[in-house]
Short mmCIF file of C-alpha atoms in Angstrom, two decimals:
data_model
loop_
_atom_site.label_atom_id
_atom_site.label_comp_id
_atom_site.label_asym_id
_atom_site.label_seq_id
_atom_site.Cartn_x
_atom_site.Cartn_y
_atom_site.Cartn_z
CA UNK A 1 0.00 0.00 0.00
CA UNK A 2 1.32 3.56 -1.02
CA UNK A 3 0.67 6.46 0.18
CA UNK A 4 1.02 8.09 -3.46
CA UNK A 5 1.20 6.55 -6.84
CA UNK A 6 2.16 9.02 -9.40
CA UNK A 7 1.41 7.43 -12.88
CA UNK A 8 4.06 9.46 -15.34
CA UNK A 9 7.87 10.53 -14.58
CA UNK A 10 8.15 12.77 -16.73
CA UNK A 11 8.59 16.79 -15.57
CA UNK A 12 5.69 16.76 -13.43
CA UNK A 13 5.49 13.64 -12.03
CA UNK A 14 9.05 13.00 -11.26
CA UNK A 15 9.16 16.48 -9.12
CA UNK A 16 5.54 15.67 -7.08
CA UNK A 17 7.42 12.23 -6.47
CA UNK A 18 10.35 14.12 -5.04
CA UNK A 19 8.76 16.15 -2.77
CA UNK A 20 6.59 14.00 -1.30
CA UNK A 21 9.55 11.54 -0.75
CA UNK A 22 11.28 14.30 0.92
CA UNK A 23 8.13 13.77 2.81
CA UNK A 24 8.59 10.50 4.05
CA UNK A 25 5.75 9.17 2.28
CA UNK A 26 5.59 6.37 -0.04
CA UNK A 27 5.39 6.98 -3.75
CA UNK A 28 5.49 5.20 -6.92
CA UNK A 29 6.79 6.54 -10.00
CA UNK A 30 5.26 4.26 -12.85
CA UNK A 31 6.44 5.02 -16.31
CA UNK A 32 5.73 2.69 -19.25
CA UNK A 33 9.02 3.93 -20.44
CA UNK A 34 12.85 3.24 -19.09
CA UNK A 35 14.87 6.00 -18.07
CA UNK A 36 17.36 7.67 -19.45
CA UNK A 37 14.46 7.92 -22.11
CA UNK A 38 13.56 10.36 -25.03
CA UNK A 39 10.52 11.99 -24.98
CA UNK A 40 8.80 13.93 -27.84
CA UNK A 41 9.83 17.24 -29.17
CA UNK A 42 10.16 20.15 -26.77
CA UNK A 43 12.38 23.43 -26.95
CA UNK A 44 13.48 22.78 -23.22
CA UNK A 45 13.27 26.43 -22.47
CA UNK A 46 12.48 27.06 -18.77
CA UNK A 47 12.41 30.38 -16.98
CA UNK A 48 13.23 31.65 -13.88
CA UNK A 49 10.96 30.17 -11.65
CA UNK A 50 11.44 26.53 -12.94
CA UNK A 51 15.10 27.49 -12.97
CA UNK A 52 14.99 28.65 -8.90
CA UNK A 53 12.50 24.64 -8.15
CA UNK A 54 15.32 22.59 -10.25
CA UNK A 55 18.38 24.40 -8.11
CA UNK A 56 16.52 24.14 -4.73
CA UNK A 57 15.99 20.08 -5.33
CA UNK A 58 19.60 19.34 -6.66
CA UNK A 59 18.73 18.71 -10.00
CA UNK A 60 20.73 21.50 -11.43
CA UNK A 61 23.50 20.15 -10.27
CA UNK A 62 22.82 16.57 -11.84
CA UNK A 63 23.57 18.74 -15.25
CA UNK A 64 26.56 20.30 -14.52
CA UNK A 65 28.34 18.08 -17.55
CA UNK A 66 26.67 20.25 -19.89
CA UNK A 67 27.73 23.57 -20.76
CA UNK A 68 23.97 25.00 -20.71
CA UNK A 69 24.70 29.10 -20.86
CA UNK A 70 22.59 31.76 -18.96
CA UNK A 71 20.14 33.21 -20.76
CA UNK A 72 19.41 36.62 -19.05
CA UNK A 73 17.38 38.49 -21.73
CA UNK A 74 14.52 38.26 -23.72
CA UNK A 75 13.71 39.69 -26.81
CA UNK A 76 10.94 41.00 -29.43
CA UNK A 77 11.20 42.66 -32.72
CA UNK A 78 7.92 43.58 -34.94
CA UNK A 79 8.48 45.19 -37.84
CA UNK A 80 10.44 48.54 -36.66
CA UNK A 81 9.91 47.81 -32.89
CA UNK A 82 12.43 46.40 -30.95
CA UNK A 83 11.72 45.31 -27.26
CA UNK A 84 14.62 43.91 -24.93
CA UNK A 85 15.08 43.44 -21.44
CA UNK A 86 17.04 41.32 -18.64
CA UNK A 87 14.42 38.97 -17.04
CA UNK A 88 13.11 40.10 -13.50
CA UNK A 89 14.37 38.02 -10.85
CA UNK A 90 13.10 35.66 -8.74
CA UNK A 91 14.49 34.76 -4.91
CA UNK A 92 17.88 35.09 -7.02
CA UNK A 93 17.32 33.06 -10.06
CA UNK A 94 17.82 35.73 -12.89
CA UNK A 95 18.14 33.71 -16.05
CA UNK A 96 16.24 31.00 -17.96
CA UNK A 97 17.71 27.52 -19.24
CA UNK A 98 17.79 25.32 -21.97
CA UNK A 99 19.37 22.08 -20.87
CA UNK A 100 19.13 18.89 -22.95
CA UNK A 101 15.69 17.29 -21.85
CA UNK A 102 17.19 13.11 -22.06
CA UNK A 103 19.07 14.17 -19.33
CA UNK A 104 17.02 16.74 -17.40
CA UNK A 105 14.43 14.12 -17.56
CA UNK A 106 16.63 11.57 -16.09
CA UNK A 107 17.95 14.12 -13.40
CA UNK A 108 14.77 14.31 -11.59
CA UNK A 109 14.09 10.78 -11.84
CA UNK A 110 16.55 9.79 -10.13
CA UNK A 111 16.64 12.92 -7.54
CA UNK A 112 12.92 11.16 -7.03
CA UNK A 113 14.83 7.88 -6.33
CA UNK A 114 17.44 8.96 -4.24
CA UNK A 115 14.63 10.81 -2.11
CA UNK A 116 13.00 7.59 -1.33
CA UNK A 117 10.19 7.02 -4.29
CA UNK A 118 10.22 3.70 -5.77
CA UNK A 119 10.44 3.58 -9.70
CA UNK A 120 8.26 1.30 -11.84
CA UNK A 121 9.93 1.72 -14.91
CA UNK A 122 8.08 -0.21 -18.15
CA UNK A 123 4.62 -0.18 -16.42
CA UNK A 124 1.59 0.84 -18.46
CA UNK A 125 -1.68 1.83 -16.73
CA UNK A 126 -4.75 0.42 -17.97
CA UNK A 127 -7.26 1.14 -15.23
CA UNK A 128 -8.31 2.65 -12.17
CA UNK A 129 -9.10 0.62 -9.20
CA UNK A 130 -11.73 1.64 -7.05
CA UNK A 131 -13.96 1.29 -4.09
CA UNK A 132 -17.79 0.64 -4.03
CA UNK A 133 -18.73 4.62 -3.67
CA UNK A 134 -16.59 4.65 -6.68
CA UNK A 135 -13.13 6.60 -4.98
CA UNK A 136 -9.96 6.31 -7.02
CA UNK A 137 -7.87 3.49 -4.54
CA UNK A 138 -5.06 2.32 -6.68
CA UNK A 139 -4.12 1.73 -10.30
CA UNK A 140 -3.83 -1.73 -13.03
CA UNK A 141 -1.82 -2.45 -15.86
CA UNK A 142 0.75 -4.40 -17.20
CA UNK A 143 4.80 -4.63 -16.64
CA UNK A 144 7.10 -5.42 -19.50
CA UNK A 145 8.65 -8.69 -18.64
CA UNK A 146 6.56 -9.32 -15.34
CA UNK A 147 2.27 -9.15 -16.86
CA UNK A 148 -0.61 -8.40 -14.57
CA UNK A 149 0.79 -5.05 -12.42
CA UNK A 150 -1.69 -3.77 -9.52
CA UNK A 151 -0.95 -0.95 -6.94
CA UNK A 152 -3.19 0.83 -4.38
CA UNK A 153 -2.72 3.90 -2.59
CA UNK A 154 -4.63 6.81 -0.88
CA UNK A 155 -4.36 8.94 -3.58
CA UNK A 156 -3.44 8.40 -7.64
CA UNK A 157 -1.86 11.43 -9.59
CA UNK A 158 -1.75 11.35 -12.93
CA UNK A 159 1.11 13.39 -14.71
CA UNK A 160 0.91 11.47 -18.04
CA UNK A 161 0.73 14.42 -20.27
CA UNK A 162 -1.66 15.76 -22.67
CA UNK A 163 -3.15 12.31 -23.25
CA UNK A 164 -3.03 11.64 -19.89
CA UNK A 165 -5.00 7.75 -19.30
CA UNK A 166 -5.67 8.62 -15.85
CA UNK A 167 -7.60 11.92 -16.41
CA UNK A 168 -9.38 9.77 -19.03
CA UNK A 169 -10.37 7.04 -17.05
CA UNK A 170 -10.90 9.47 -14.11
CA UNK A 171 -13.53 11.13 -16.80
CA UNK A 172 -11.43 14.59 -15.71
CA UNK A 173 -14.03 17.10 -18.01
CA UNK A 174 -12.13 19.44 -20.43
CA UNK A 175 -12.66 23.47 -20.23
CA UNK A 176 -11.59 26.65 -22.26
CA UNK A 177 -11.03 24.04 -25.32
CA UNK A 178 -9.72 25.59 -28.33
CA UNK A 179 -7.89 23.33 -31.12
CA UNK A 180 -4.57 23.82 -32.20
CA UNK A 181 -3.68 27.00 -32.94
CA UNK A 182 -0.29 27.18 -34.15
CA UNK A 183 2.77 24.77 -35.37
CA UNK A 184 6.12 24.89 -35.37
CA UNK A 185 9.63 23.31 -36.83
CA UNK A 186 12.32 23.78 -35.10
CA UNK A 187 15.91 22.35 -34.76
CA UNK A 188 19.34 22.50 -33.07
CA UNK A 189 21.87 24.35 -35.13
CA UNK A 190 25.71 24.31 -34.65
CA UNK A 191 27.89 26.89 -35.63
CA UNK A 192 26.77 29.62 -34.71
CA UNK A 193 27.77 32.37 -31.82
CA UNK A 194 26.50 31.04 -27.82
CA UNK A 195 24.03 34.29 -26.84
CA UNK A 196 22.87 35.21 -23.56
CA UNK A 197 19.08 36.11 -25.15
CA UNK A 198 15.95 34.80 -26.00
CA UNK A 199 15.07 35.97 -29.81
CA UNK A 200 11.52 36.20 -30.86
CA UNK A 201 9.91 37.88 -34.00
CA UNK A 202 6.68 38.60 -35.16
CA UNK A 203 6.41 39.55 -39.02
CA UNK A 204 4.12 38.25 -42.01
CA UNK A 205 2.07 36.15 -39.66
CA UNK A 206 5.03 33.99 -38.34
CA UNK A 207 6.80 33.96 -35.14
CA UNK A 208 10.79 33.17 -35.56
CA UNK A 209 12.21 31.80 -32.38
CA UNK A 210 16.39 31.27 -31.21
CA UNK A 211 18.27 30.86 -28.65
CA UNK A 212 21.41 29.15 -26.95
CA UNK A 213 20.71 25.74 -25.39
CA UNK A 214 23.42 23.43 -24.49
CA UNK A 215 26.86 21.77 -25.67
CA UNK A 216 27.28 24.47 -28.03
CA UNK A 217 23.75 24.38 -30.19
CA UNK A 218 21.52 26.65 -30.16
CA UNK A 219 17.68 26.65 -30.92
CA UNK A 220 16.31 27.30 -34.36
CA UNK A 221 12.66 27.41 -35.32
CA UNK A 222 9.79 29.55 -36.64
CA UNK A 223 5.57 29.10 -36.03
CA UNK A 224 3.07 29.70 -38.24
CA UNK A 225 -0.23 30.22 -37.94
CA UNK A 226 -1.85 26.21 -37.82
CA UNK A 227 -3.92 26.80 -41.11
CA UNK A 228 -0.61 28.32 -42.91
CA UNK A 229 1.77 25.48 -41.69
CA UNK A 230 4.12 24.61 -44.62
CA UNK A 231 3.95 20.67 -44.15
CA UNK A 232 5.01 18.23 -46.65
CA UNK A 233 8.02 19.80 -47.13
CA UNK A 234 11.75 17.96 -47.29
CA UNK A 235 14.26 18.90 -44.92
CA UNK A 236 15.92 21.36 -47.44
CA UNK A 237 12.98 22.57 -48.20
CA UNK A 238 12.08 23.31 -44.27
CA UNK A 239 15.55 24.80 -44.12
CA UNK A 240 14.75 27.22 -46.76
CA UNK A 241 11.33 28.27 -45.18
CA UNK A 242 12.35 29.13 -41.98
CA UNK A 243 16.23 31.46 -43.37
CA UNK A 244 13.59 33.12 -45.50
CA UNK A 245 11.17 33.91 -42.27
CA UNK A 246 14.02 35.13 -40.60
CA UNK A 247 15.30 36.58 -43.56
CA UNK A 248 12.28 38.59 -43.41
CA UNK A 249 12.73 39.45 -39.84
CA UNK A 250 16.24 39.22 -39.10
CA UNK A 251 18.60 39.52 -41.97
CA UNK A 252 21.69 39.24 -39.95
CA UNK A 253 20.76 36.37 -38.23
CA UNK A 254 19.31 34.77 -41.83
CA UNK A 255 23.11 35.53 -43.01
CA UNK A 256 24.72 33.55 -39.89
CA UNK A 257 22.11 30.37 -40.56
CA UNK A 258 23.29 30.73 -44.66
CA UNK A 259 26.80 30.20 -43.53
CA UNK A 260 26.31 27.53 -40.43
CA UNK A 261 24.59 24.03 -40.26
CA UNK A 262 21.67 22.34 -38.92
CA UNK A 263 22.41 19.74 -36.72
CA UNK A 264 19.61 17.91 -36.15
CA UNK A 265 16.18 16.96 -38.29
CA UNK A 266 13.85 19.04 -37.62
CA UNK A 267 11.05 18.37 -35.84
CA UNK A 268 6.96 19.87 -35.37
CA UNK A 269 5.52 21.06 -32.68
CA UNK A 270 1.55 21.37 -32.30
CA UNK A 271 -0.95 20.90 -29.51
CA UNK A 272 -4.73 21.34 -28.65
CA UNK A 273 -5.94 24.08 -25.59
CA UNK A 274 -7.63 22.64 -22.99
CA UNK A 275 -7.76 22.96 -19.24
CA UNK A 276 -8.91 19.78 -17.01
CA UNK A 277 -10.83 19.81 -13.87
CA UNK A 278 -7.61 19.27 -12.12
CA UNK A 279 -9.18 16.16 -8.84
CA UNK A 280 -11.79 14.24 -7.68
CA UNK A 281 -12.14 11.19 -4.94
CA UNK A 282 -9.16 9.53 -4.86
CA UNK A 283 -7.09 11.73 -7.88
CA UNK A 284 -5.22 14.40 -8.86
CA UNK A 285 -3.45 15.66 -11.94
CA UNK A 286 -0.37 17.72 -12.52
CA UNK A 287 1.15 19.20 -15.68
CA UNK A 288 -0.05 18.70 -19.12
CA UNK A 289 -2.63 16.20 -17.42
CA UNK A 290 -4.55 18.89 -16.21
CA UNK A 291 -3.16 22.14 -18.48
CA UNK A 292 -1.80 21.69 -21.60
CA UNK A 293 -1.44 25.22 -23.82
CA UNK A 294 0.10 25.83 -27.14
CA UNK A 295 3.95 25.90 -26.74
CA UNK A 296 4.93 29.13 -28.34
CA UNK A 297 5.33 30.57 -25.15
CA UNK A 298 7.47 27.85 -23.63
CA UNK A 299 6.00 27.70 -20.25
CA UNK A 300 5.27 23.94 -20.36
CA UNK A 301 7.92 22.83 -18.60
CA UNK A 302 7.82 26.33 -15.65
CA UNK A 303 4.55 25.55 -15.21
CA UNK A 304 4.91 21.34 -14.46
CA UNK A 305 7.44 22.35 -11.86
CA UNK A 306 5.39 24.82 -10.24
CA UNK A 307 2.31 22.74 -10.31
CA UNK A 308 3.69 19.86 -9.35
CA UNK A 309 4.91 22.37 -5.85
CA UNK A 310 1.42 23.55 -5.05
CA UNK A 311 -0.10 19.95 -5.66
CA UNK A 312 2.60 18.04 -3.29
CA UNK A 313 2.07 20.70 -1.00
CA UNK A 314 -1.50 19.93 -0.98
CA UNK A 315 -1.51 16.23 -0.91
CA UNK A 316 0.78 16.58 2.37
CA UNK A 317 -1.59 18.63 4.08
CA UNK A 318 -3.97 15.72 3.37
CA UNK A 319 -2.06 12.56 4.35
CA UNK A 320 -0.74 14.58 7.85
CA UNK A 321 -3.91 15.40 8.48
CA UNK A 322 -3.86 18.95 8.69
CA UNK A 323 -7.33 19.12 6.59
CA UNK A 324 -8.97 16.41 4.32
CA UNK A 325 -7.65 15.87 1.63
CA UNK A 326 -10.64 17.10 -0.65
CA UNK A 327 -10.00 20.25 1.16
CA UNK A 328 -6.22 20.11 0.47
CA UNK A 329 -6.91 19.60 -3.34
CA UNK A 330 -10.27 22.15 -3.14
CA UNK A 331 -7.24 24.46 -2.27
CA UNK A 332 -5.03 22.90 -5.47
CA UNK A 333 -7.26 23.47 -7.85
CA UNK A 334 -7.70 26.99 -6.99
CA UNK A 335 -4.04 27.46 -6.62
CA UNK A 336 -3.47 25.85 -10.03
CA UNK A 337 -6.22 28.18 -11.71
CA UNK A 338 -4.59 31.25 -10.22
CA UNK A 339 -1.17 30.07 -11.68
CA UNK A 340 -2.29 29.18 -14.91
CA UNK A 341 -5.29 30.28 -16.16
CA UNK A 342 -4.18 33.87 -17.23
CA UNK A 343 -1.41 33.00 -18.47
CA UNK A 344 -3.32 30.35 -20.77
CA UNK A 345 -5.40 32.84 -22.01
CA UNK A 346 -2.53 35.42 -22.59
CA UNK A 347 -0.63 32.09 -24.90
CA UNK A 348 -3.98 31.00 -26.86
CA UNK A 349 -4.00 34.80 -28.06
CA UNK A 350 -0.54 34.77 -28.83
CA UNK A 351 -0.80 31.88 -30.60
CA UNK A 352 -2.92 33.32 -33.35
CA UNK A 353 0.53 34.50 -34.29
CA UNK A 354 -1.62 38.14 -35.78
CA UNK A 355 1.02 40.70 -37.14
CA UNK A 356 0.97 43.46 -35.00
CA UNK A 357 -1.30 47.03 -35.61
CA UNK A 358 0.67 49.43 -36.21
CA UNK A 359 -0.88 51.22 -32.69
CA UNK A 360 0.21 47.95 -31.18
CA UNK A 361 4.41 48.58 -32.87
CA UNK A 362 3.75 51.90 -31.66
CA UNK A 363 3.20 50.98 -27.90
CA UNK A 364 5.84 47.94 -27.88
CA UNK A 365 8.51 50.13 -29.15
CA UNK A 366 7.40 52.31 -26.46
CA UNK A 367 8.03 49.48 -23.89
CA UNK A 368 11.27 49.04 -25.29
CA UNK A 369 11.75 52.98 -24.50
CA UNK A 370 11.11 52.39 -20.53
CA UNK A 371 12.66 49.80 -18.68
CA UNK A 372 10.01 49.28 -16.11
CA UNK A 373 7.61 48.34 -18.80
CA UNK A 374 10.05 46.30 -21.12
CA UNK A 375 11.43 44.35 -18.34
CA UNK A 376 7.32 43.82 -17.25
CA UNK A 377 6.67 42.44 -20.66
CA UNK A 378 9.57 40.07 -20.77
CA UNK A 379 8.58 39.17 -17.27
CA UNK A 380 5.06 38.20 -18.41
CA UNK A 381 6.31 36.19 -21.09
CA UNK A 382 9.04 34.34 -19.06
CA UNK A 383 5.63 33.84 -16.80
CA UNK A 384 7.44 35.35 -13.50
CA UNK A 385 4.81 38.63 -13.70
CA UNK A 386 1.42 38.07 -13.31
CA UNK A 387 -0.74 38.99 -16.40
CA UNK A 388 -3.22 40.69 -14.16
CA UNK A 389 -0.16 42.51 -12.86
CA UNK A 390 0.48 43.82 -16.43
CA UNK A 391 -2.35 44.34 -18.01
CA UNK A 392 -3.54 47.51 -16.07
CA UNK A 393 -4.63 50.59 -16.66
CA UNK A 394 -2.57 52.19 -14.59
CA UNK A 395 1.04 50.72 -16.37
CA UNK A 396 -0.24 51.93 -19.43
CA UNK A 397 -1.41 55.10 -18.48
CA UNK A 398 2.37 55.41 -17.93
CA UNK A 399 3.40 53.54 -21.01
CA UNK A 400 1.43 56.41 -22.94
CA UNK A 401 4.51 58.94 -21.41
CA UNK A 402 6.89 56.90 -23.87
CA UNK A 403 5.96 57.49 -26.75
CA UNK A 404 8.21 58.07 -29.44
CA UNK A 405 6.93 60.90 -31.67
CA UNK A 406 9.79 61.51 -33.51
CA UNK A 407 8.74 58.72 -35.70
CA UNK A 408 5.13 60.03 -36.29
CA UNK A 409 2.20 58.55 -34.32
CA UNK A 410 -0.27 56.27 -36.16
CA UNK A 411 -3.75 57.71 -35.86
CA UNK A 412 -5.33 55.44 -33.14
CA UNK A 413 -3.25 55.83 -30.95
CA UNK A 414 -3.63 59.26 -31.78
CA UNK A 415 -6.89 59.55 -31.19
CA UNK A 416 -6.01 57.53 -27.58
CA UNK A 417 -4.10 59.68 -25.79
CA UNK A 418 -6.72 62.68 -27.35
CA UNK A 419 -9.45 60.69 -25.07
CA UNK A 420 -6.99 60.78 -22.49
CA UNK A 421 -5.19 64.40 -21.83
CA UNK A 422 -6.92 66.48 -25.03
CA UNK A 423 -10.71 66.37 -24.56
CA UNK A 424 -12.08 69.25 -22.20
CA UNK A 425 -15.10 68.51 -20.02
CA UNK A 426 -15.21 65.02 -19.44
CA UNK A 427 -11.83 63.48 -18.99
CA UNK A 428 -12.93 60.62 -16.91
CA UNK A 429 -15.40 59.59 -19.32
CA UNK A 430 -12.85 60.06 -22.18
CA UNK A 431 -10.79 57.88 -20.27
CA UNK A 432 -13.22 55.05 -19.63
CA UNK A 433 -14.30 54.80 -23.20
CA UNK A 434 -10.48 54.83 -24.47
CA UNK A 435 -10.74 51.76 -21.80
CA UNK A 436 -13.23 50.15 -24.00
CA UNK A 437 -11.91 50.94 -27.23
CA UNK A 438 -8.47 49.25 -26.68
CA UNK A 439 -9.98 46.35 -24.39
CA UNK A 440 -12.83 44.96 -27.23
CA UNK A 441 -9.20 44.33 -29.43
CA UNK A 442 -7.28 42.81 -26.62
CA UNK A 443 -8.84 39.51 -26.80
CA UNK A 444 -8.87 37.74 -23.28
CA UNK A 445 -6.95 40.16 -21.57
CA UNK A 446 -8.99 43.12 -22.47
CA UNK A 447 -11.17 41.74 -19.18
CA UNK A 448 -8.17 42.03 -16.92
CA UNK A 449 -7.60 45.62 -18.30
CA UNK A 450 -11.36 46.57 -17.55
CA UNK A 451 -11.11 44.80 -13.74
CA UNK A 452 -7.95 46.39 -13.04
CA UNK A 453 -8.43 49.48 -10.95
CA UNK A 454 -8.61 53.01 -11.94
CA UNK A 455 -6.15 55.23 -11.70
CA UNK A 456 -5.93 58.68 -9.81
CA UNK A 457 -5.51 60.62 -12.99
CA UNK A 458 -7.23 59.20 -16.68
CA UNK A 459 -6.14 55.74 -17.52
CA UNK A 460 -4.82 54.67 -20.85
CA UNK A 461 -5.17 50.87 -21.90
CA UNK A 462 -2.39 49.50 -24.95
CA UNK A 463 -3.47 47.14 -27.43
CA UNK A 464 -2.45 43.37 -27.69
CA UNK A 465 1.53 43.63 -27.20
CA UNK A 466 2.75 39.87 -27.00
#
């Protein structure tokens, strides 16, 4: 009997296995797979707050044979406008990481090991067991080599990804669905110069994406729009499609790809939107099980190591007893939302990968003219700010002050800051209806903007600028 069986060893599973070995309770890590293992394609980017979980457990260290380089800024060109800032910092992890994921993936395994859990390596689930008022008591399946494999336990987590077979067989209901929305090819390239910076660009309805990862590569790979995904395509012919989007976006950096090498093949990535109810009697899920969102923004891998904190948190304040445990994962589920579900919203909407209004250029090159506001945007991104935090009408109230005129201002936001500081009479109605104006285009943040307090003096809301 178990105390925790955690179906999944991946990220999210691995790291709720760790802690709650740390714990002193007993956990099973079941994996059909056997570690060191590959899994499927992922950019490995994590950002400062996965970066501070994986160097308080030890992990970190478990990857010190790889030259993985600090990445301390982040980076977005549209068009004219340039935005660039160092990330914010978090309890003094100030950089992001791109380590190689066999071996990250192995690292917490075995930190999960060495902290007591017990791995089932080669183990596929098949079923839940339960008890007659139909609680989730344990799980069945087969082992590789050994048949018929049974396990019970007071509570079953399931951190088997997108697909996850215990949310299905847990009938876990799906919310804020939306299908794929973007895809991507991307690849490790050699050759070219190790950078401390995230790259991103937004032209002609793709995004182009680099950065430094580890052992001397470095991360290569554009997304398009899912409708306007070139498949089909050889390799060469992916190699020309994504020089010529940077090309477009980046001719330097085209020029440096021209005269390097790609390294690897390349590979696609492309996921659905969904959010799961995240327990019920007897379960749990953590990562992609209960959150999976497209990965242009890279927080996949942040957000499994976060979750997986708040949800081994909560399952120890069951099995101590200091609350039930439907209480504890009440709390989880709430905890979870407030983690993820802005943020969600904030990466569905930038996953439309929409070329930037020329109002919107206007306003990101005026983040990139204040560093409060630049190093707020890249914060948002990197998912250590808050959108809620961001998108107020206060900040960009104070955004409007940066302006750059010297280039000429394009007429709505024009018209903007006339609601806000030129119309006599009224200014706080001015205000509020520049409020509405700028919110109906911001998608799902436009209702953050509007619940955000108002300001002492007339507020000013930006238009979509991730």
């Amino acid at each position: 009997m178990y105390d925790v069986i955690v179906v999944g060893a991946r990220i999210s599973g691995s790291a709720v296995a760790l802690l709650l070995a740390e714990r002193g309770y007993r956990v099973a890590l079941i994996d059909r797979a056997r570690f060191p293992s590959p899994t499927s394609s992922a950019t490995n980017l994590i950002h400062p707050p996965g970066v501070l979980r994986l160097r308080r457990w030890g992990v970190l260290d478990a990857l010190a044979g790889h030259a993985t380089p600090r990445l301390t800024r982040y980076s977005l060109r549209s068009g004219t406008a340039r935005l660039e800032a160092a990330l914010p910092v978090v309890d003094g992890a100030d950089h992001a990481l791109s380590p190689p994921r066999l071996q990250l993936d192995h690292a917490l395994v075995r930190r999960a090991v060495d902290a007591g859990a017990e791995l089932c390596e080669g183990v596929s689930v098949q079923d839940l067991l339960r008890s007659g008022d139909g609680t989730v008591v344990g799980v069945a399946g087969t082992s590789k080599g050994a048949g018929r494999f049974t396990g019970k336990a007071a509570l079953v987590i399931g951190a088997d990804g997108k697909n996850s077979t215990v949310a299905e067989l847990a009938g876990a209901v799906k919310y804020r669905r939306q299908p794929v929305l973007s895809k991507s090819s991307w690849t490790y390239w050699e050759g070219l110069p190790e950078e401390t910076v995230v790259r991103t660009h937004r032209r002609n309805r793709k995004h182009s994406f680099t950065w430094s990862t580890h052992d001397g590569l470095t991360i290569v790979g554009v997304a398009w729009p899912a409708t306007e995904f070139p498949s089909g395509r050889t390799a060469e012919q992916v190699d020309d499609a994504v020089i010529e989007a940077f090309a477009d976006a980046d001719p330097d950096f085209a020029r440096d790809l021209r005269e390097t090498r790609r390294a690897d093949r390349w590979l696609t990535g492309a996921v659905p939107n969904f959010l799961r109810v995240p327990h019920g009697p007897g379960w749990a899920l953590v990562g992609d099980s209960g959150a999976t969102r497209d990965p242009i923004t890279a927080s996949g891998i942040t957000h499994a190591l976060l979750s997986a904190e708040l949800l081994a948190d909560a399952v120890h304040d069951g099995l101590s007893g200091l609350r039930p445990m439907k209480e504890a994962l009440d709390a989880y589920a709430r905890a979870r939302d407030r983690l993820v579900v802005d943020h969600y919203d904030y990466t569905r909407d930038y996953a439309r990968i929409a070329d930037h209004s020329p109002e919107e250029r206007a306003l990101i090159q005026a983040m990139g003219r204040s560093p409060h506001h630049a190093r707020q945007m890249i914060g948002l991104f990197a998912t250590v700010v808050p959108p809620a935090d961001f998108y107020t009408r206060a900040n960009f109230r104070e955004l409007f002050d940066y302006l750059d005129e010297t280039r000429g201002l394009p007429p709505g936001i024009r018209v903007l800051r006339w609601l806000l500081h030129g119309l006599p009479g009224r200014p706080a109605a001015a205000a509020a209806l520049a409020d509405r104006l700028v919110a109906a285009k911001l998608g799902p943040m436009g209702e953050l903007l509007l619940r955000s307090g108002r300001p002492g003096r007339p507020a000013a809301l930006a238009g979509r600028a991730g």
